[in-house]
PDB file of C-alpha atoms in Angstrom:
ATOM      1  CA  MET A1428       8.877  14.326 145.872  1.00 47.00           C
ATOM      2  CA  THR A1429      11.111  12.626 143.394  1.00 52.00           C
ATOM      3  CA  TYR A1430      11.125  13.464 139.709  1.00 56.00           C
ATOM      4  CA  SER A1431      12.634  10.302 138.449  1.00 67.00           C
ATOM      5  CA  GLY A1432      12.980   6.626 139.165  1.00 77.00           C
ATOM      6  CA  LEU A1433      15.396   3.856 138.468  1.00 81.00           C
ATOM      7  CA  ASP A1434      14.524   1.065 136.051  1.00 84.00           C
ATOM      8  CA  PHE A1435      16.559  -2.126 136.184  1.00 85.00           C
ATOM      9  CA  ILE A1436      16.421  -4.841 133.526  1.00 86.00           C
ATOM     10  CA  ILE A1437      17.720  -8.178 134.714  1.00 87.00           C
ATOM     11  CA  LEU A1438      19.123  -9.839 131.622  1.00 85.00           C
ATOM     12  CA  VAL A1439      18.192 -13.510 131.464  1.00 86.00           C
ATOM     13  CA  PRO A1440      19.529 -15.445 128.454  1.00 80.00           C
ATOM     14  CA  ASN A1441      16.959 -17.395 126.477  1.00 72.00           C
ATOM     15  CA  PRO A1442      18.886 -20.088 124.642  1.00 64.00           C
ATOM     16  CA  ALA A1443      15.799 -21.062 122.613  1.00 64.00           C
ATOM     17  CA  ARG A1444      15.678 -17.611 120.980  1.00 59.00           C
ATOM     18  CA  SER A1445      18.318 -16.482 118.542  1.00 55.00           C
ATOM     19  CA  ILE A1446      19.534 -12.896 118.852  1.00 56.00           C
ATOM     20  CA  ASP A1447      19.364 -12.418 115.098  1.00 55.00           C
ATOM     21  CA  SER A1448      15.904 -13.890 114.622  1.00 56.00           C
ATOM     22  CA  ILE A1449      12.739 -11.944 114.241  1.00 58.00           C
ATOM     23  CA  ARG A1450      10.553 -11.998 117.309  1.00 58.00           C
ATOM     24  CA  LYS A1451       7.940 -14.789 116.927  1.00 59.00           C
ATOM     25  CA  PRO A1452       5.716 -16.717 119.299  1.00 57.00           C
ATOM     26  CA  SER A1453       7.862 -19.010 121.377  1.00 64.00           C
ATOM     27  CA  ALA A1454       7.033 -22.516 122.536  1.00 60.00           C
ATOM     28  CA  THR A1455       9.256 -21.868 125.585  1.00 61.00           C
ATOM     29  CA  ARG A1456       7.455 -18.642 126.570  1.00 72.00           C
ATOM     30  CA  PRO A1457       5.663 -20.176 129.623  1.00 78.00           C
ATOM     31  CA  GLN A1458       8.956 -21.526 130.958  1.00 82.00           C
ATOM     32  CA  VAL A1459      10.673 -18.191 130.385  1.00 82.00           C
ATOM     33  CA  LEU A1460       7.893 -16.346 132.262  1.00 84.00           C
ATOM     34  CA  TYR A1461       8.242 -18.830 135.126  1.00 86.00           C
ATOM     35  CA  VAL A1462      12.012 -18.110 135.286  1.00 88.00           C
ATOM     36  CA  TYR A1463      11.382 -14.335 135.244  1.00 89.00           C
ATOM     37  CA  THR A1464       8.793 -14.656 138.058  1.00 89.00           C
ATOM     38  CA  HIS A1465      11.179 -16.762 140.134  1.00 91.00           C
ATOM     39  CA  ILE A1466      13.976 -14.235 139.675  1.00 91.00           C
ATOM     40  CA  LEU A1467      11.736 -11.288 140.559  1.00 92.00           C
ATOM     41  CA  ARG A1468      10.395 -13.088 143.680  1.00 91.00           C
ATOM     42  CA  THR A1469      14.019 -13.657 144.776  1.00 91.00           C
ATOM     43  CA  VAL A1470      14.795  -9.966 144.274  1.00 90.00           C
ATOM     44  CA  GLN A1471      11.615  -9.063 146.170  1.00 90.00           C
ATOM     45  CA  GLY A1472      12.643 -11.224 149.109  1.00 89.00           C
ATOM     46  CA  THR A1473      16.095  -9.742 149.209  1.00 89.00           C
ATOM     47  CA  LEU A1474      14.832  -6.180 149.098  1.00 89.00           C
ATOM     48  CA  ARG A1475      12.184  -6.780 151.742  1.00 89.00           C
ATOM     49  CA  LYS A1476      14.971  -7.895 154.125  1.00 88.00           C
ATOM     50  CA  SER A1477      16.737  -4.577 153.546  1.00 86.00           C
ATOM     51  CA  PRO A1478      15.954  -1.697 155.936  1.00 87.00           C
ATOM     52  CA  TRP A1479      16.095   0.602 152.934  1.00 85.00           C
ATOM     53  CA  PHE A1480      13.073  -1.000 151.314  1.00 85.00           C
ATOM     54  CA  ASP A1481      11.219  -2.834 154.146  1.00 76.00           C
ATOM     55  CA  ASP A1482       7.780  -3.892 152.871  1.00 78.00           C
ATOM     56  CA  HIS A1483       7.683  -1.209 150.153  1.00 81.00           C
ATOM     57  CA  VAL A1484       8.320  -3.814 147.373  1.00 88.00           C
ATOM     58  CA  TYR A1485       5.485  -5.246 145.263  1.00 85.00           C
ATOM     59  CA  LEU A1486       5.372  -7.754 142.441  1.00 86.00           C
ATOM     60  CA  GLY A1487       2.865  -6.604 139.766  1.00 79.00           C
ATOM     61  CA  ASP A1488      -0.353  -8.444 139.064  1.00 70.00           C
ATOM     62  CA  LYS A1489      -0.082  -8.452 135.283  1.00 64.00           C
ATOM     63  CA  HIS A1490       1.904 -11.622 134.451  1.00 60.00           C
ATOM     64  CA  TRP A1491       4.085 -10.939 137.507  1.00 62.00           C
ATOM     65  CA  SER A1492       6.465  -9.189 135.134  1.00 81.00           C
ATOM     66  CA  ILE A1493       7.438  -6.018 137.060  1.00 88.00           C
ATOM     67  CA  LEU A1494       8.721  -5.608 140.590  1.00 89.00           C
ATOM     68  CA  THR A1495       8.204  -2.099 141.976  1.00 90.00           C
ATOM     69  CA  GLY A1496       9.488  -0.612 145.164  1.00 89.00           C
ATOM     70  CA  VAL A1497      10.396   2.604 146.937  1.00 87.00           C
ATOM     71  CA  HIS A1498      13.761   3.377 148.446  1.00 85.00           C
ATOM     72  CA  VAL A1499      12.587   4.598 151.826  1.00 85.00           C
ATOM     73  CA  PRO A1500      15.365   7.131 152.698  1.00 83.00           C
ATOM     74  CA  THR A1501      15.044   8.966 149.384  1.00 80.00           C
ATOM     75  CA  GLY A1502      11.482   8.113 148.290  1.00 83.00           C
ATOM     76  CA  LEU A1503      12.935   7.128 144.898  1.00 83.00           C
ATOM     77  CA  PRO A1504      10.793   4.605 143.004  1.00 87.00           C
ATOM     78  CA  VAL A1505      12.555   1.602 141.523  1.00 88.00           C
ATOM     79  CA  ARG A1506      11.335  -0.958 139.010  1.00 89.00           C
ATOM     80  CA  PHE A1507      12.793  -4.343 138.152  1.00 89.00           C
ATOM     81  CA  SER A1508      11.926  -6.385 135.132  1.00 89.00           C
ATOM     82  CA  CYS A1509      13.459  -9.346 133.319  1.00 88.00           C
ATOM     83  CA  GLY A1510      14.273  -9.700 129.647  1.00 83.00           C
ATOM     84  CA  ASP A1511      16.602 -11.451 127.253  1.00 80.00           C
ATOM     85  CA  GLY A1512      17.943  -8.123 125.971  1.00 76.00           C
ATOM     86  CA  LEU A1513      17.650  -4.401 126.283  1.00 73.00           C
ATOM     87  CA  PRO A1514      14.642  -2.751 124.618  1.00 71.00           C
ATOM     88  CA  SER A1515      15.550  -1.317 121.259  1.00 76.00           C
ATOM     89  CA  SER A1516      14.095   2.060 122.376  1.00 75.00           C
ATOM     90  CA  ILE A1517      17.030   2.507 124.753  1.00 74.00           C
ATOM     91  CA  GLU A1518      19.547   2.044 121.963  1.00 77.00           C
ATOM     92  CA  TYR A1519      17.575   4.360 119.685  1.00 77.00           C
ATOM     93  CA  ILE A1520      17.433   7.127 122.287  1.00 79.00           C
ATOM     94  CA  GLN A1521      21.166   6.794 123.055  1.00 79.00           C
ATOM     95  CA  ASP A1522      22.079   6.952 119.353  1.00 81.00           C
ATOM     96  CA  TYR A1523      19.802   9.972 118.814  1.00 77.00           C
ATOM     97  CA  LEU A1524      21.223  11.844 121.812  1.00 77.00           C
ATOM     98  CA  ALA A1525      24.773  11.075 120.636  1.00 82.00           C
ATOM     99  CA  GLU A1526      23.993  12.495 117.191  1.00 82.00           C
ATOM    100  CA  TYR A1527      22.042  15.505 118.507  1.00 79.00           C
ATOM    101  CA  PRO A1528      23.569  16.473 121.870  1.00 80.00           C
ATOM    102  CA  SER A1529      21.392  19.623 122.046  1.00 78.00           C
ATOM    103  CA  ALA A1530      18.322  17.327 122.355  1.00 75.00           C
ATOM    104  CA  ARG A1531      19.445  16.084 125.806  1.00 76.00           C
ATOM    105  CA  PRO A1532      17.905  18.970 127.790  1.00 80.00           C
ATOM    106  CA  LEU A1533      14.639  18.605 125.821  1.00 76.00           C
ATOM    107  CA  TYR A1534      14.577  14.837 126.472  1.00 74.00           C
ATOM    108  CA  MET A1535      15.160  15.378 130.206  1.00 76.00           C
ATOM    109  CA  THR A1536      12.496  18.071 130.369  1.00 78.00           C
ATOM    110  CA  VAL A1537       9.858  15.996 128.586  1.00 77.00           C
ATOM    111  CA  ARG A1538      10.723  12.977 130.741  1.00 76.00           C
ATOM    112  CA  LEU A1539      10.409  15.098 133.898  1.00 77.00           C
ATOM    113  CA  ILE A1540       6.975  16.463 132.833  1.00 77.00           C
ATOM    114  CA  LEU A1541       5.641  12.981 131.940  1.00 74.00           C
ATOM    115  CA  GLU A1542       6.895  11.452 135.210  1.00 74.00           C
ATOM    116  CA  THR A1543       5.461  14.219 137.400  1.00 76.00           C
ATOM    117  CA  ARG A1544       2.097  13.599 135.803  1.00 71.00           C
ATOM    118  CA  ALA A1545       2.482   9.807 136.215  1.00 64.00           C
ATOM    119  CA  LEU A1546       2.392   9.206 132.495  1.00 52.00           C
TER     120      LEU A1546
END
């Protein structure tokens, strides 16, 4: 039983969206989703050819936005998704842990509890 997984974000630049702009509905969103799906299907094909993943790789049903798999030798779950930048939550957590290093064990414990309960 594994207590963690690996999440990969494949960064795909979206030239139609400015980094400094506020997130708004995008006219190019369908094209961006198509590119994301194409990239994730390519990753899926590559991983399925690997003996370490075999057929344990699935592209999610909801908007085809997340590719999940299991590393067979370790049983470690992996998830791939595409985006035009890292989620702001990652930066927030990293800043918080840098400011309050004693919170790291608490963060790891809470994450472990949530993941073991599939939350």
